[in-house]
PDB file of C-alpha atoms in Angstrom:
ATOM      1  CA  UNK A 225       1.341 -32.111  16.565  1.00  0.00           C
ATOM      2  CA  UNK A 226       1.606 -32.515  13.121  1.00  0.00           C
ATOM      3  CA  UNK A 227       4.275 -31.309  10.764  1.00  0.00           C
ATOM      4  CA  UNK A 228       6.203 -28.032  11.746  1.00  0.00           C
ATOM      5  CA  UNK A 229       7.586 -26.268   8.700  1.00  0.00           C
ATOM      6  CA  UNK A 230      11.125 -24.575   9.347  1.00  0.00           C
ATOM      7  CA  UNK A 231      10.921 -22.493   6.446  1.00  0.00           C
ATOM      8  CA  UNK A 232       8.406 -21.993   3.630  1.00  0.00           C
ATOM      9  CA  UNK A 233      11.118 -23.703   1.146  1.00  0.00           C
ATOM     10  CA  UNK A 234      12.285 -26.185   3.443  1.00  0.00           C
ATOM     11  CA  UNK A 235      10.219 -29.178   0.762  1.00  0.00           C
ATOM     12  CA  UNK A 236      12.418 -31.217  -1.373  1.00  0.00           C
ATOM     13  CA  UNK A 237      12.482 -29.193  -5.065  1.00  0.00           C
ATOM     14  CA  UNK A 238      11.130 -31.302  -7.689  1.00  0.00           C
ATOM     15  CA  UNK A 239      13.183 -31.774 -11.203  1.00  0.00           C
ATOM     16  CA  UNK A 240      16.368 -32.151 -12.323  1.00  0.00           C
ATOM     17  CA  UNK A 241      17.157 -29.774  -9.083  1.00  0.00           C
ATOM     18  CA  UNK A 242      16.341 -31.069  -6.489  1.00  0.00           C
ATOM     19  CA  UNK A 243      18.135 -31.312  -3.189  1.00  0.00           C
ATOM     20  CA  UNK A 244      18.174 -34.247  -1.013  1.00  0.00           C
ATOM     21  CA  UNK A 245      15.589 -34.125   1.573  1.00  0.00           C
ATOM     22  CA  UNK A 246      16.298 -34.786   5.347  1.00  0.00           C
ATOM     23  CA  UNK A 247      13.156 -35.544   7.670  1.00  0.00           C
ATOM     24  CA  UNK A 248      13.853 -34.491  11.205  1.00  0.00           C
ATOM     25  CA  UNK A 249      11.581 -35.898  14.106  1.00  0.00           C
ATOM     26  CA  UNK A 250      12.040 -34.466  18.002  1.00  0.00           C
ATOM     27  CA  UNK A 251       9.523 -32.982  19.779  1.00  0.00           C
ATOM     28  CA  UNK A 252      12.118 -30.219  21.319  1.00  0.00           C
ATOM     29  CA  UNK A 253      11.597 -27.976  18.761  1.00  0.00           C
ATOM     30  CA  UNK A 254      14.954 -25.752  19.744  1.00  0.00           C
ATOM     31  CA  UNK A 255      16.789 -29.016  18.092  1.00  0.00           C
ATOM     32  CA  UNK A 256      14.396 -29.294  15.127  1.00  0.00           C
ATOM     33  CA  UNK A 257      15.611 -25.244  14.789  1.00  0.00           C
ATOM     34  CA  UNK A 258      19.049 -25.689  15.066  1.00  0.00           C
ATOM     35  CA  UNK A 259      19.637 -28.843  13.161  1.00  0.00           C
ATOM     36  CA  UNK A 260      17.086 -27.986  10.108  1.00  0.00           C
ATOM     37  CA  UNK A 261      18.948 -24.177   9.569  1.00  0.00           C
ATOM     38  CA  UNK A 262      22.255 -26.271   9.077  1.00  0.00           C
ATOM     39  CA  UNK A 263      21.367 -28.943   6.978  1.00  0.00           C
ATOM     40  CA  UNK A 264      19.888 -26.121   4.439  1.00  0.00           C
ATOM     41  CA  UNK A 265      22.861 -24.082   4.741  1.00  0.00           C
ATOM     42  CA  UNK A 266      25.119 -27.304   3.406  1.00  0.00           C
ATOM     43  CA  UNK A 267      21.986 -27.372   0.335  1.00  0.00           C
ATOM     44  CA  UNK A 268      19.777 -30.072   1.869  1.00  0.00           C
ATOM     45  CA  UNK A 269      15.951 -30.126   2.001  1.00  0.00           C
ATOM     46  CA  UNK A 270      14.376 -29.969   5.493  1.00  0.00           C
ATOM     47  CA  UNK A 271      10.932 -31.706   6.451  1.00  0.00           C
ATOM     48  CA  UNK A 272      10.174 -31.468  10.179  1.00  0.00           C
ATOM     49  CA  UNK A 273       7.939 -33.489  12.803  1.00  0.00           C
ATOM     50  CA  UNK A 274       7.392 -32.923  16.217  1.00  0.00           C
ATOM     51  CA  UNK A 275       5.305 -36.314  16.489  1.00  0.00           C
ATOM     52  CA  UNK A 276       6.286 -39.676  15.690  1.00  0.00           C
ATOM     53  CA  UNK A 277       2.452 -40.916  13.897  1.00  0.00           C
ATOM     54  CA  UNK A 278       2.619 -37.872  11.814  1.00  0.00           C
ATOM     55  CA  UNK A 279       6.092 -38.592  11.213  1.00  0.00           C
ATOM     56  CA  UNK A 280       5.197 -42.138  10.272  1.00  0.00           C
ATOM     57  CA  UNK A 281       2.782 -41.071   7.957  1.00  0.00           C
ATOM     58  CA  UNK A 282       4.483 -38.606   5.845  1.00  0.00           C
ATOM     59  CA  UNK A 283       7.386 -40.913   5.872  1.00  0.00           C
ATOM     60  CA  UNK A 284       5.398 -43.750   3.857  1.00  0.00           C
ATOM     61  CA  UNK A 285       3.456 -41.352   1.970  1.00  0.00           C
ATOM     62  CA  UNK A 286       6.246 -38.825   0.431  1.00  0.00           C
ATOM     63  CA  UNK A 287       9.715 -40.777   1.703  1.00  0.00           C
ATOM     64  CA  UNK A 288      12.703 -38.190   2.325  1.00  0.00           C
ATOM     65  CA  UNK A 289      16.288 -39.493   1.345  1.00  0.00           C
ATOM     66  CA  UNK A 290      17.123 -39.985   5.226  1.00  0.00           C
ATOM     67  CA  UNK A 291      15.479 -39.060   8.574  1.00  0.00           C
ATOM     68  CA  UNK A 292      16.804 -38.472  12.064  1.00  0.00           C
ATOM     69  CA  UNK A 293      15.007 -39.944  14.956  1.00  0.00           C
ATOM     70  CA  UNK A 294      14.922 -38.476  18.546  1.00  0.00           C
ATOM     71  CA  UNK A 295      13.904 -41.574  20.929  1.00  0.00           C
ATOM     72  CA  UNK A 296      12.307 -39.938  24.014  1.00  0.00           C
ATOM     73  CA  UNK A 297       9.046 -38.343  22.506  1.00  0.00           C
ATOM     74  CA  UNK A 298       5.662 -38.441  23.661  1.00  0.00           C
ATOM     75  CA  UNK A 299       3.020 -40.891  22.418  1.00  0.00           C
ATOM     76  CA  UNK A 300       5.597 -42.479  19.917  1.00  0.00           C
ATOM     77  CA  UNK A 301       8.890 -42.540  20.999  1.00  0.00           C
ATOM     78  CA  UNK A 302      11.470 -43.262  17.951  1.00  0.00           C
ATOM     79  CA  UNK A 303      11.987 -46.829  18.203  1.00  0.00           C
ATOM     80  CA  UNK A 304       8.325 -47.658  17.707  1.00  0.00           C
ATOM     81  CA  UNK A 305       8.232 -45.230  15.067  1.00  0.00           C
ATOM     82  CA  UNK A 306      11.480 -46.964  13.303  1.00  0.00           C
ATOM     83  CA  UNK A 307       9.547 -50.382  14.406  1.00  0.00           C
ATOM     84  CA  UNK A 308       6.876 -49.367  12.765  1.00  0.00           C
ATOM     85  CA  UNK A 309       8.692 -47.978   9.746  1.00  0.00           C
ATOM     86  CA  UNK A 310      10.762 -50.836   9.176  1.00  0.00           C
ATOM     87  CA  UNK A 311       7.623 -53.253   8.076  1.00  0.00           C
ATOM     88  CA  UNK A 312       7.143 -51.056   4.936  1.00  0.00           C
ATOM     89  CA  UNK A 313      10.141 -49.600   3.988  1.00  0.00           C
ATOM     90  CA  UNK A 314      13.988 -49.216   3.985  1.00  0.00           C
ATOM     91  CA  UNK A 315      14.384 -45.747   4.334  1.00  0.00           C
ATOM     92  CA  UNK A 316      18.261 -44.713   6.213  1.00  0.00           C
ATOM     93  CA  UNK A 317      17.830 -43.764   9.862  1.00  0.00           C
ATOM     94  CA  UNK A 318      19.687 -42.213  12.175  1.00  0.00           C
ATOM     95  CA  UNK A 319      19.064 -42.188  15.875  1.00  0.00           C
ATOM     96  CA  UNK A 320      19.688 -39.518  18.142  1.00  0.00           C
ATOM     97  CA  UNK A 321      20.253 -40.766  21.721  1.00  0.00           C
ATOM     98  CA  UNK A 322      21.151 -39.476  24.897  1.00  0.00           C
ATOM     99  CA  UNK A 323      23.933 -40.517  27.304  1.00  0.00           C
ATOM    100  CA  UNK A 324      21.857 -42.485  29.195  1.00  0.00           C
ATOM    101  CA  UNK A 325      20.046 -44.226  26.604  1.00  0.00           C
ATOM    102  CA  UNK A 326      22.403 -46.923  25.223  1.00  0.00           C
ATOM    103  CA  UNK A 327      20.066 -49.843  26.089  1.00  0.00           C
ATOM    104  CA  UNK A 328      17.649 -47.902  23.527  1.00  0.00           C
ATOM    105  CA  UNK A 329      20.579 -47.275  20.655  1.00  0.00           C
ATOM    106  CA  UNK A 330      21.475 -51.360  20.890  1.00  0.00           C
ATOM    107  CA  UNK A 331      17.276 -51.852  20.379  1.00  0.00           C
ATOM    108  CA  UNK A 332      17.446 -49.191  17.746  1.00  0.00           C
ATOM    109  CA  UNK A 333      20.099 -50.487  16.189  1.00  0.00           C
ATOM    110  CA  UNK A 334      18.728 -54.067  16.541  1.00  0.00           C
ATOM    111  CA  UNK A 335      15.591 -52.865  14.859  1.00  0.00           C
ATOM    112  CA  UNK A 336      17.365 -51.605  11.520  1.00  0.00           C
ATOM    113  CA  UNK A 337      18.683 -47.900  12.688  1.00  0.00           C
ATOM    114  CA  UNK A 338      21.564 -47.317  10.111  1.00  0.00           C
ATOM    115  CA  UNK A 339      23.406 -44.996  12.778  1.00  0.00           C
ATOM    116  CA  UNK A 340      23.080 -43.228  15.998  1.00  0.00           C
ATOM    117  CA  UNK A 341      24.785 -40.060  17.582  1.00  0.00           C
ATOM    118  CA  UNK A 342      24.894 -38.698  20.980  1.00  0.00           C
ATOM    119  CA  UNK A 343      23.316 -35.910  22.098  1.00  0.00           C
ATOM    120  CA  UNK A 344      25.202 -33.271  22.733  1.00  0.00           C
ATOM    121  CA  UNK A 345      26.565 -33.703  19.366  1.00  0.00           C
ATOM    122  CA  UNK A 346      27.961 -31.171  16.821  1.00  0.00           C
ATOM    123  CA  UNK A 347      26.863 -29.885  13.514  1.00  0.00           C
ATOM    124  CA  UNK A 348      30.170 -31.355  11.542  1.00  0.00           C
ATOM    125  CA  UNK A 349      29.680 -34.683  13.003  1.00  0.00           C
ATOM    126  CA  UNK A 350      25.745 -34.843  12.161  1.00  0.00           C
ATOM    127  CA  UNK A 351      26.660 -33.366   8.475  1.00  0.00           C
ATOM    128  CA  UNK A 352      29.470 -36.092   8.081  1.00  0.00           C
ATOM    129  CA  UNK A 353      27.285 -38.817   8.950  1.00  0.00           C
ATOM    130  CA  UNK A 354      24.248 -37.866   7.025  1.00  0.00           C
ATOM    131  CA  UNK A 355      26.845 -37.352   3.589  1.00  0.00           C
ATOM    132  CA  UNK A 356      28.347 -41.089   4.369  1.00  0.00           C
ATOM    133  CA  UNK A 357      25.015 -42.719   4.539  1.00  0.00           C
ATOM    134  CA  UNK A 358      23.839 -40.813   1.522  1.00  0.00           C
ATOM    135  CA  UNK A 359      26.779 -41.793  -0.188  1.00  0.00           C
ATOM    136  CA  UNK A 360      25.595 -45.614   0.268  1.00  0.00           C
ATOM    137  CA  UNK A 361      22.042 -44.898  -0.934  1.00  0.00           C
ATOM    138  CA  UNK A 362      22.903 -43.717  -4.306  1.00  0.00           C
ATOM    139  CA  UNK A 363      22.351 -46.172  -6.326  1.00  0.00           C
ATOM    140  CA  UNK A 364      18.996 -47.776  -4.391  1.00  0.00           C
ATOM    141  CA  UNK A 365      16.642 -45.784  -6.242  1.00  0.00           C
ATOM    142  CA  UNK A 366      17.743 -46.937  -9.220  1.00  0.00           C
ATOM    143  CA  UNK A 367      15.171 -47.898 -11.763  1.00  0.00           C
ATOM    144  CA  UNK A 368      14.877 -52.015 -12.968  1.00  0.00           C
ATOM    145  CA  UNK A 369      15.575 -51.005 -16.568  1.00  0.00           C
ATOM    146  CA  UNK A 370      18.408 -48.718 -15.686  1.00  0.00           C
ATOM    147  CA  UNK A 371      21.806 -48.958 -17.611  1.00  0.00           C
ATOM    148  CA  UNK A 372      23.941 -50.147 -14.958  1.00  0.00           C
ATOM    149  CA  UNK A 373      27.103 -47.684 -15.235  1.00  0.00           C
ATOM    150  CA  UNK A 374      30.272 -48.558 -16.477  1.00  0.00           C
ATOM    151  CA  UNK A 375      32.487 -50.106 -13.286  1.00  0.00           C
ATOM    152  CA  UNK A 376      30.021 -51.123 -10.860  1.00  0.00           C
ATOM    153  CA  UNK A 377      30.145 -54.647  -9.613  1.00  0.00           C
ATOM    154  CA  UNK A 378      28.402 -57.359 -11.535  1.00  0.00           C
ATOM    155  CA  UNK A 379      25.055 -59.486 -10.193  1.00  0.00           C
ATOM    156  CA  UNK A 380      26.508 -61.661  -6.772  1.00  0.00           C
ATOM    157  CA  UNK A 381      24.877 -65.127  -7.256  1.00  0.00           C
ATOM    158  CA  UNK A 382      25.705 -67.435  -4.265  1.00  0.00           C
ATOM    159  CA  UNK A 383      23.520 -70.750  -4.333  1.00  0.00           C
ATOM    160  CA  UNK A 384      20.457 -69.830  -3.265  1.00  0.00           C
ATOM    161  CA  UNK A 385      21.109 -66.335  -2.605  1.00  0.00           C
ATOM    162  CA  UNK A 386      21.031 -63.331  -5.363  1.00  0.00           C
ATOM    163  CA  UNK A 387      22.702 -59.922  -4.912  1.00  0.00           C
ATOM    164  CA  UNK A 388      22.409 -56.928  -7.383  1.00  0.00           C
ATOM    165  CA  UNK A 389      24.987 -54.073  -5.780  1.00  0.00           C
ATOM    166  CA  UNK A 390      23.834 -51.757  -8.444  1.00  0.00           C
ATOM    167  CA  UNK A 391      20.555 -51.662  -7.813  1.00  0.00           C
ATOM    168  CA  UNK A 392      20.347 -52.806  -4.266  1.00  0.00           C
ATOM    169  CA  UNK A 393      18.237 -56.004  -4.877  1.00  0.00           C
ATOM    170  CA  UNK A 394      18.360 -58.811  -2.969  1.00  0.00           C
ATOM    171  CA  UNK A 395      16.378 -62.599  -3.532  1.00  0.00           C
ATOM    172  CA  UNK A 396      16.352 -65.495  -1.941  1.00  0.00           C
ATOM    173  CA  UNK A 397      15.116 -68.501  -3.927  1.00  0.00           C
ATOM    174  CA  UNK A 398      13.595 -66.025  -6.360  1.00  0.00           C
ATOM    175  CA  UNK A 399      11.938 -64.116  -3.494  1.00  0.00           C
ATOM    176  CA  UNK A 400      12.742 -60.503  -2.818  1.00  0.00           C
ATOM    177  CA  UNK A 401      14.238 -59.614   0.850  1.00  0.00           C
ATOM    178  CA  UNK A 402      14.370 -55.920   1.811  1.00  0.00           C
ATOM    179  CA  UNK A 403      17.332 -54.898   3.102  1.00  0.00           C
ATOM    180  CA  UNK A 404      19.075 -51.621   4.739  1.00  0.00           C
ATOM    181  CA  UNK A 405      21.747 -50.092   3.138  1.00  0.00           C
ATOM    182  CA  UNK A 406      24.125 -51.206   6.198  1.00  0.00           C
ATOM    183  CA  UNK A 407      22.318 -55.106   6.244  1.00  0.00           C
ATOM    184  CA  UNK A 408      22.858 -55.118   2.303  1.00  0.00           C
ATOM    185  CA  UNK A 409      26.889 -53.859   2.547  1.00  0.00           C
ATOM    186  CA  UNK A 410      27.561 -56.228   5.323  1.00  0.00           C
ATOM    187  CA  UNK A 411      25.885 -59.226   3.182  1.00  0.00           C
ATOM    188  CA  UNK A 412      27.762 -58.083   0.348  1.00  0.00           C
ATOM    189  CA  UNK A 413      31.044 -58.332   1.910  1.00  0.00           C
ATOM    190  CA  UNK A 414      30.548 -61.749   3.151  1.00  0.00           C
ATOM    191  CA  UNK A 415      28.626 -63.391  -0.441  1.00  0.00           C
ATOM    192  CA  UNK A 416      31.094 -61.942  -1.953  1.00  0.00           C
ATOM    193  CA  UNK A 417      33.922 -64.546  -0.846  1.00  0.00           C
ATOM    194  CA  UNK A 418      31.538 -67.821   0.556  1.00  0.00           C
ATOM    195  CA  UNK A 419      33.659 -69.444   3.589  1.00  0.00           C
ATOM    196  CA  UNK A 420      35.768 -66.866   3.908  1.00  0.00           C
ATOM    197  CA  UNK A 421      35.461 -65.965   7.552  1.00  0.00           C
ATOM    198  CA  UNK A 422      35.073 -61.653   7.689  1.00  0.00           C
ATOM    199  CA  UNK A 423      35.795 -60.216  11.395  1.00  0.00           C
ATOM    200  CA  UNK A 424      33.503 -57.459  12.812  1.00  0.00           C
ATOM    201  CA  UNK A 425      35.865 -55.095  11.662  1.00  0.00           C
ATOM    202  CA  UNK A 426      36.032 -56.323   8.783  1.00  0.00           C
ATOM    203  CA  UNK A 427      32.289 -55.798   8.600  1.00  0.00           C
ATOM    204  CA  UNK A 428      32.115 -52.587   9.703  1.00  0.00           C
ATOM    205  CA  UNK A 429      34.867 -51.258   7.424  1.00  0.00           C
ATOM    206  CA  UNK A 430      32.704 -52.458   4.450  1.00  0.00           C
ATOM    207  CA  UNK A 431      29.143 -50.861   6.071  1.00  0.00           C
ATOM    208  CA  UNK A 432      30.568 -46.950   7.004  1.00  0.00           C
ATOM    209  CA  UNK A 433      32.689 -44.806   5.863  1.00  0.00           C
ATOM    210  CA  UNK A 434      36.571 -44.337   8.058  1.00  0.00           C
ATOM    211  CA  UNK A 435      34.680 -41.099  10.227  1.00  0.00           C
ATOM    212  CA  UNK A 436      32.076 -43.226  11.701  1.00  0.00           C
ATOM    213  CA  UNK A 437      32.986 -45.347  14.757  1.00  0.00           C
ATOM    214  CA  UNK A 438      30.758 -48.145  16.138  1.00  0.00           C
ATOM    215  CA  UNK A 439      31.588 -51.325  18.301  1.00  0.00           C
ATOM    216  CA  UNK A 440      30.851 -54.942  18.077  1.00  0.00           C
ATOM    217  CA  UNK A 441      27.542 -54.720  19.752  1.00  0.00           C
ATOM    218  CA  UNK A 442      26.208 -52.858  16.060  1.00  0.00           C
ATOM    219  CA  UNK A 443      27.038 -55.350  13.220  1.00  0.00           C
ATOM    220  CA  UNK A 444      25.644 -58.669  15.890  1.00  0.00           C
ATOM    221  CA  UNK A 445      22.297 -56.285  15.730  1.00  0.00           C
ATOM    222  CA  UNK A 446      22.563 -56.242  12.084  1.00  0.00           C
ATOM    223  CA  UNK A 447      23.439 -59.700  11.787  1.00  0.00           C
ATOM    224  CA  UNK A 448      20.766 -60.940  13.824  1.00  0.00           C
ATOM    225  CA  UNK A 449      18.338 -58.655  11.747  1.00  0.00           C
ATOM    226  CA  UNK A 450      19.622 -59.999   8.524  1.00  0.00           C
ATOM    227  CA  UNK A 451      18.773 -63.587  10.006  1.00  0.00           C
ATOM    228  CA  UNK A 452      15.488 -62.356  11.321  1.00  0.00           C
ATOM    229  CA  UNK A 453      14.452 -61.596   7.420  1.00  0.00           C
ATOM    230  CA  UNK A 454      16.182 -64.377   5.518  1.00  0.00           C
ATOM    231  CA  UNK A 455      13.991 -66.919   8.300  1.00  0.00           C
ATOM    232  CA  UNK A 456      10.418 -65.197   7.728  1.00  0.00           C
ATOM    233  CA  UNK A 457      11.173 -66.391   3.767  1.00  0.00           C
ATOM    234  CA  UNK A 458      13.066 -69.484   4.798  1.00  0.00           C
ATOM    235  CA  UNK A 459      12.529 -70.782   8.325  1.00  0.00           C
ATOM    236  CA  UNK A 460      15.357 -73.491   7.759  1.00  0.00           C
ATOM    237  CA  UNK A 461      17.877 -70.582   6.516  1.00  0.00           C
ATOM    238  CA  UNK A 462      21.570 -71.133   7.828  1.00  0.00           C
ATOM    239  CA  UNK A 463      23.684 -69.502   5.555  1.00  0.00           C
ATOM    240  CA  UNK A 464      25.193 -66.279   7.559  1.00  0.00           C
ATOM    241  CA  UNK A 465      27.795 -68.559  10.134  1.00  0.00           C
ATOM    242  CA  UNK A 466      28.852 -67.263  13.473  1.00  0.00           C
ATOM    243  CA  UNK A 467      32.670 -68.406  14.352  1.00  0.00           C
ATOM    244  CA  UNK A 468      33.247 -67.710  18.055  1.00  0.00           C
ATOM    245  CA  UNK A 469      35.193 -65.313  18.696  1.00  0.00           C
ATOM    246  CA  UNK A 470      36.439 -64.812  15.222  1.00  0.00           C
ATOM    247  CA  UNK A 471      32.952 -63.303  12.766  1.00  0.00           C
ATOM    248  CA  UNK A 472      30.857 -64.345  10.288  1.00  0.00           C
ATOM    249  CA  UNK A 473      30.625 -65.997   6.797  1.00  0.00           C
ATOM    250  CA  UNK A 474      28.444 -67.117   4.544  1.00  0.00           C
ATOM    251  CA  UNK A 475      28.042 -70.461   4.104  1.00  0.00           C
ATOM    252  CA  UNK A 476      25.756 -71.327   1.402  1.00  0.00           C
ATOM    253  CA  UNK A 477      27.739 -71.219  -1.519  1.00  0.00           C
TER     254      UNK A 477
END
């Protein structure tokens, strides 16, 4: 089925106005109900899918500011549909997962999932997530001839290895590398001291906010991502170091 509209206004605003958009894909339409009414009640935009290749679609065509995946759906289930997403584009996910599903939140985390809740899950919680990821992506749309304001952290230049915090850009011997939000903050807090051995806490406090809880299973999945991308530019790349026990630095300074 393609795209089930929640309300007639429930499309991002255009202007100077408008509200940030959330894209919601479940085929259990109760959910897509319940969670769409509450996200516009706290002022967000609501776009809603009840099957993952329309979904995929709209999500290249006309990207929202975040989506929420369900992963049991028919014909595409939400981790090919973040698989799928993740060759063209960046956009924050969150996974919805059920109790019995944790071997698909590692995968979806593994493939580039920014988050993940448990169904049954409450309102608050979602809300609190989707505002802390937000809060991340603020400054990724930014345009190349921007003014970079006052106070944000200067161009991270690390051998071969080029970080722009205010505008989320990442190279690697001149080439560009796509990153998360989550990949690029847990990069960022290793560049930005080379050597310097950061635990997975460490990590974790510099990728989410203090209400969002994950274990040590979620930054290996994004460090093994951020390898996974560095390699298909640079098949000899060894900079991100694993110490045993310990965490990870990078090395290439």
């Amino acid at each position: 089925m393609a795209e089930a509209p929640i309300r007639p206004d429930a499309d991002p605003a255009s202007g100077s106005g408008r509200r940030q958009c959330i894209a919601l894909v479940d085929d259990d339409r109760h959910i897509l109900t319940t969670v769409s009414i509450g996200l516009q009640a706290e002022g967000f935009a609501t776009r809603v899918y009840t099957d993952g290749e329309a979904a995929l679609r709209a999500l290249l065509e006309n990207p929202p500011d975040l989506a929420i995946f369900d992963i049991k759906m028919p014909r595409m289930d939400g981790l090919r549909l973040l698989q799928l997403l993740r060759e063209q584009s960046s956009l924050p996910v969150i996974f919805l997962t059920s109790k019995d599903e944790e071997p698909d939140e590692a995968l979806g985390l593994a493939l580039g999932a920014d988050d993940y809740i448990t169904k049954p899950f409450s309102q608050r919680l979602l809300i609190a997530r989707i505002r802390a990821i937000l809060r991340r992506t603020e400054l990724v749309r930014a345009e190349p001839d921007e003014a970079v304001p006052e106070g944000l952290p200067e161009p991270i230049v690390r051998g071969r290895l080029a970080l722009d915090p205010a505008r989320h850009r990442v190279t690697w011997n001149g080439e560009p590398v796509s990153l998360t939000v989550t990949e690029f903050l847990i990069l960022e807090a290793m560049a930005i001291r080379p050597g310097v051995v950061k635990s997975r806490n460490q990590l974790m406090d510099a990728a989410y906010s203090e209400d969002i809880f994950v274990d040590d299973r979620t930054i290996d999945s994004h460090i093994k991502r951020l390898r996974r991308k560095f390699r298909a530019l640079d098949p000899e790349f060894s900079a991100i170091d694993t110490l045993y026990g310990a965490g990870y630095c990078f090395a290439d300074g």
